[in-house]
Short mmCIF file of C-alpha atoms in Angstrom, two decimals:
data_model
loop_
_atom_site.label_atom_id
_atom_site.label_comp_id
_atom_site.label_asym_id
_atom_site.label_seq_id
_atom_site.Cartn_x
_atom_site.Cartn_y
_atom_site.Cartn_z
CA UNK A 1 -178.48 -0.48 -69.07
CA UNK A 2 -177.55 2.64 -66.84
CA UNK A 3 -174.94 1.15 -64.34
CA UNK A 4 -176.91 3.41 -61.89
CA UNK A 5 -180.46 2.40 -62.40
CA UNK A 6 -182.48 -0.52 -61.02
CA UNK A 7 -184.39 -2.61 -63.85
CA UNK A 8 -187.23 -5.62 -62.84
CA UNK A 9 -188.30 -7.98 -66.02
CA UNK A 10 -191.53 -10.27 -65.82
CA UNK A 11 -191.78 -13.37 -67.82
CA UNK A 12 -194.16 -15.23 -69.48
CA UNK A 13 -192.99 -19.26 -70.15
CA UNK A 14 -194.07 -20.98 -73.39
CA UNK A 15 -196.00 -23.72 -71.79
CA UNK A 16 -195.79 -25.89 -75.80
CA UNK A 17 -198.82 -27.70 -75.01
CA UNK A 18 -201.03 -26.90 -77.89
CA UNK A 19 -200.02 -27.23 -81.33
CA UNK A 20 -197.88 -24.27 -81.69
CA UNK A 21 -195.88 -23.38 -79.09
CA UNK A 22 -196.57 -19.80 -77.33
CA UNK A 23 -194.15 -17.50 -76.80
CA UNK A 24 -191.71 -16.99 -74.18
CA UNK A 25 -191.72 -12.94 -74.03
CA UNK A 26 -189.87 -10.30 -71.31
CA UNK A 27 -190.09 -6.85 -70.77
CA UNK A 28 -186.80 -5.31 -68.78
CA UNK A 29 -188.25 -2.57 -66.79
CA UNK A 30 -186.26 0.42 -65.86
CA UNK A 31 -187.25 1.64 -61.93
CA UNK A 32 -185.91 5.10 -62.28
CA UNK A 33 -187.22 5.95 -65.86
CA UNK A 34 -190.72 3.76 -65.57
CA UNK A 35 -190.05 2.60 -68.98
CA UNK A 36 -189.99 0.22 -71.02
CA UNK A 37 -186.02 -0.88 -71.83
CA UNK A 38 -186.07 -4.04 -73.82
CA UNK A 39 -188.13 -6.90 -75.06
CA UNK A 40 -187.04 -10.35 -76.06
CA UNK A 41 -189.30 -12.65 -77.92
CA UNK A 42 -189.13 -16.19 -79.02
CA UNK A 43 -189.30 -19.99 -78.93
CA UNK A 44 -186.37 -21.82 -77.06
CA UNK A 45 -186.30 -25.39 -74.74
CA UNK A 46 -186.39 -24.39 -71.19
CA UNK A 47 -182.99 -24.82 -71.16
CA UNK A 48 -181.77 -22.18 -73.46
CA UNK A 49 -185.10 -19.83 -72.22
CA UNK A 50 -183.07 -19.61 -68.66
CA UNK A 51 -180.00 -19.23 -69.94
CA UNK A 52 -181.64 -16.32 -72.08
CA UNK A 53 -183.22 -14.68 -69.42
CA UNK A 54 -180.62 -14.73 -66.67
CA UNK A 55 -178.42 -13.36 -69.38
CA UNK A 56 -180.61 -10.32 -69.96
CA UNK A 57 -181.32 -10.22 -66.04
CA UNK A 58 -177.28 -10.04 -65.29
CA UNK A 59 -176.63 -7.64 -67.95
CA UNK A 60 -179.44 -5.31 -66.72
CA UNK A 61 -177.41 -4.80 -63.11
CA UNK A 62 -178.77 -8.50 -61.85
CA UNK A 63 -182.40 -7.36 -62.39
CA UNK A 64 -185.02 -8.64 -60.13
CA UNK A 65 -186.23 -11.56 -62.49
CA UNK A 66 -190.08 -13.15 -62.26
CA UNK A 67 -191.07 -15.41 -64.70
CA UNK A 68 -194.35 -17.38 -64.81
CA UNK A 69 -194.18 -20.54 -63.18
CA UNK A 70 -197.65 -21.77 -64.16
CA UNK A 71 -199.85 -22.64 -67.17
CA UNK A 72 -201.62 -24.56 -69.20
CA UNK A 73 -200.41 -28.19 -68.49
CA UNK A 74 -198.26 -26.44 -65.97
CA UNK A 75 -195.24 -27.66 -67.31
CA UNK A 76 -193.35 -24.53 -67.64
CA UNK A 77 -192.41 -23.56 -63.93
CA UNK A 78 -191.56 -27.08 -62.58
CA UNK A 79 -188.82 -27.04 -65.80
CA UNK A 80 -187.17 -23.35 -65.73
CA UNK A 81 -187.32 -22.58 -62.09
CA UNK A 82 -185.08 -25.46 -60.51
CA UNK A 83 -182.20 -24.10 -63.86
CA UNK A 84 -182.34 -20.81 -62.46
CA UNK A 85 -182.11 -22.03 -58.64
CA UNK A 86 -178.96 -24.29 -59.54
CA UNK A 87 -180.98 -27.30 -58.93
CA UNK A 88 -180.66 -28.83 -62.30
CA UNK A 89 -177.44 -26.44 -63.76
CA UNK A 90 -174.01 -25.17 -62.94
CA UNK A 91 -175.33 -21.65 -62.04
CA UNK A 92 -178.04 -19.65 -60.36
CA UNK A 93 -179.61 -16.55 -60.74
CA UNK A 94 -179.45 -14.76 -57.47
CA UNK A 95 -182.52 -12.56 -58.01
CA UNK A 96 -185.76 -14.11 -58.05
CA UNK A 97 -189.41 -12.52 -57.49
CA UNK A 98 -190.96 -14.14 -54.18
CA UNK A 99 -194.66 -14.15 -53.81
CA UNK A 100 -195.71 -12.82 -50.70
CA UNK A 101 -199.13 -13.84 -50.45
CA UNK A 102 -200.18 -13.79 -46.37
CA UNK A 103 -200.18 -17.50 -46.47
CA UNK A 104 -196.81 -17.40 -47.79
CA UNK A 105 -195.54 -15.23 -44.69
CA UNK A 106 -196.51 -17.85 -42.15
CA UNK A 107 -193.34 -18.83 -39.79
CA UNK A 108 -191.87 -21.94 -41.67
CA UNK A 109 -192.49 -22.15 -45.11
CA UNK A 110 -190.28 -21.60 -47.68
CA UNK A 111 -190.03 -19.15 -50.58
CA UNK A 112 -191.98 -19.60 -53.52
CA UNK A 113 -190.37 -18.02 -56.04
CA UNK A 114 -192.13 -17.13 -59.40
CA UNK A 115 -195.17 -15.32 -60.62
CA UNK A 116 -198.24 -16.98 -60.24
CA UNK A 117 -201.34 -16.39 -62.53
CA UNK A 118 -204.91 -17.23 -61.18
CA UNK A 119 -207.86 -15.20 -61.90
CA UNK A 120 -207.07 -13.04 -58.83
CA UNK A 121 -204.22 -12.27 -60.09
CA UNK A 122 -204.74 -11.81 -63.06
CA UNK A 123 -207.62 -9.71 -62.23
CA UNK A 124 -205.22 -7.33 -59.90
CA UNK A 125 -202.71 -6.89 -62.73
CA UNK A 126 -205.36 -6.05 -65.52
CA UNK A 127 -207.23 -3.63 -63.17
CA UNK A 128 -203.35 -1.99 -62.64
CA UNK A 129 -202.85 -1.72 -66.10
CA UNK A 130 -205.87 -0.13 -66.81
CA UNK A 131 -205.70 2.39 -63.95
CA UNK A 132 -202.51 3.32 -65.35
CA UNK A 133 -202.75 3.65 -68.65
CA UNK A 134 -205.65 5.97 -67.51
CA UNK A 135 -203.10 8.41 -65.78
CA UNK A 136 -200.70 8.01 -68.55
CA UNK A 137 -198.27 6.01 -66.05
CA UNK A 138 -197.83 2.65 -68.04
CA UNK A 139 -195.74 1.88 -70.84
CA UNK A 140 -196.93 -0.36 -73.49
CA UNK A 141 -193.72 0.04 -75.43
CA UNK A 142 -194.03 -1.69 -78.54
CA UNK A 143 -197.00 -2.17 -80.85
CA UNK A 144 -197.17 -6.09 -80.68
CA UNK A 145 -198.57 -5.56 -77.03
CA UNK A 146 -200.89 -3.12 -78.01
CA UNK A 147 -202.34 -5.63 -81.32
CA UNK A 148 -202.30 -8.35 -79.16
CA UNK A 149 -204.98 -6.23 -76.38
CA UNK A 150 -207.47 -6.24 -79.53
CA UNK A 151 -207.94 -9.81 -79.40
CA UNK A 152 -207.72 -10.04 -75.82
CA UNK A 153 -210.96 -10.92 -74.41
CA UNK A 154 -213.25 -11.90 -71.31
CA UNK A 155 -213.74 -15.70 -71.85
CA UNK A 156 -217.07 -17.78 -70.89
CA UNK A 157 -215.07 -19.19 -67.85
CA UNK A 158 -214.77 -15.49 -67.04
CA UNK A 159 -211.09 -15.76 -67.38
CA UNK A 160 -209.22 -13.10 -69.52
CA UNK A 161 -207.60 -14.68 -72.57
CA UNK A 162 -206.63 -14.20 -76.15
CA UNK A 163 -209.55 -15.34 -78.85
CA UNK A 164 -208.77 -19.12 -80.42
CA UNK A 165 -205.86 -18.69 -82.64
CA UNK A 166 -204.23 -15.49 -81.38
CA UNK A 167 -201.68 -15.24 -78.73
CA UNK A 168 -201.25 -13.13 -75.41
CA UNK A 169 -197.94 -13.64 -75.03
CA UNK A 170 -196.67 -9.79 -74.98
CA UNK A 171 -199.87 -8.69 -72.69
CA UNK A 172 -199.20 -11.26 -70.13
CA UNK A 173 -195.27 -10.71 -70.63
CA UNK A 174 -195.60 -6.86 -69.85
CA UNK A 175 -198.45 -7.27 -67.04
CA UNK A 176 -196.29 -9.51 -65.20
CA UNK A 177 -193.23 -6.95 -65.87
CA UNK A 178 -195.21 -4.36 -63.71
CA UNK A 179 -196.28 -6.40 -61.17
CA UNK A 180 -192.57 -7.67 -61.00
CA UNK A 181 -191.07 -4.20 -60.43
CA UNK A 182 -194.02 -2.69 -58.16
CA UNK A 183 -192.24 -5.78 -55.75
CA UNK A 184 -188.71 -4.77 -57.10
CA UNK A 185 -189.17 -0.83 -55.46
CA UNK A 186 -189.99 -1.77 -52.25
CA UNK A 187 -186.61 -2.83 -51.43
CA UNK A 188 -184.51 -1.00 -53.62
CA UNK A 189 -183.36 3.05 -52.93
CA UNK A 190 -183.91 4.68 -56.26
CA UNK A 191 -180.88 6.71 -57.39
CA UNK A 192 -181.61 10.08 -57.84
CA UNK A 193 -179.49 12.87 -59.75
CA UNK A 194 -177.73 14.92 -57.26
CA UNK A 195 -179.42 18.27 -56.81
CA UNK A 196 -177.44 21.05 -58.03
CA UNK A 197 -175.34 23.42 -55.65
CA UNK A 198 -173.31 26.74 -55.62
CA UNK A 199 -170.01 27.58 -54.05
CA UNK A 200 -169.43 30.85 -53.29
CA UNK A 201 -165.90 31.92 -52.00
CA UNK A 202 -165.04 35.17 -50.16
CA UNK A 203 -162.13 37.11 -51.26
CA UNK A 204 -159.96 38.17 -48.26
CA UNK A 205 -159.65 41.91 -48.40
#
């Protein structure tokens, strides 16, 4: 990481209530580039997956960090996101994606930190993706993503999945990533190179 950029990385939590586990898979987003800057893939307790991510999230200049906190079982978020709130370990991560739904704005209630997936949501992000892959905005980055979009497919609940048998780990990974830094650059100042100047200097006479 560029000491002097801004990076956001989005999260999606194996949930390891099917046979085979998912995946836990993050995209680290760069702010200033709009790129893609790293990807890390795997299977891990939620233990060692917060460790792992607030690792990556430190080393990227304490990166604004929003991982999934809901799925099938929903046994994922209730785990990870008291480890990286120092609930349940001897460290927190100081830099944690709020939702900031209108009902979440309401004078006394509390954060909720995490990304939430519902169909609406879901929805938004897809339609985001699409609209920028359109204007040749979004980075897919790596061609796991892109094989996984093949087999990703409207279900008969109307809700967006991978085909039985495949996984949509890396989609939902790097959907979440943008939705993660489009929150990320509204309170960050992007730093920009310096424009370039001239000094001239008179020669007394």
């Amino acid at each position: 990481p560029d000491t002097r950029y801004h990076y956001a990385i989005g999260m999606d939590v194996q949930w390891g209530t099917k046979g085979t586990p998912d995946y836990t898979v993050l995209y680290v987003k760069c702010l200033e580039t709009n790129l893609i800057a790293a990807r890390l893939r795997g299977r891990w307790d939620m233990y060692e997956t917060a460790c792992k991510a607030a690792a990556l999230g430190f080393h990227c200049n304490a990166a604004l960090l929003g991982p999934e906190i809901n799925g099938q079982g929903s046994r994922g978020g209730p785990q990870i996101m008291p480890i990286f709130r120092g609930q349940s370990a001897q460290w927190r991560y100081p830099n944690l994606y709020v939702r900031t739904d209108i009902h979440k704005l309401k004078p006394g209630t509390t954060p909720d930190y995490g990304w939430w997936t519902d169909l609406h949501s879901k929805g938004r992000i897809i339609g985001m993706s699409k609209a920028r892959t359109l204007d040749k905005s979004f980075d897919w980055a790596d061609e796991q993503v892109v094989d996984e979009m093949a087999t990703y497919v409207n279900g008969e609940d109307g809700n967006p999945g991978a085909i039985e048998g495949m996984n949509d780990d890396c989609v939902m990974g790097r959907l979440i990533t943008e939705a993660v830094a489009d929150a990320a650059l509204l309170s960050v100042d992007l730093y920009r190179e310096p424009a370039p100047f001239t000094l001239t200097q008179r020669t007394p006479t």
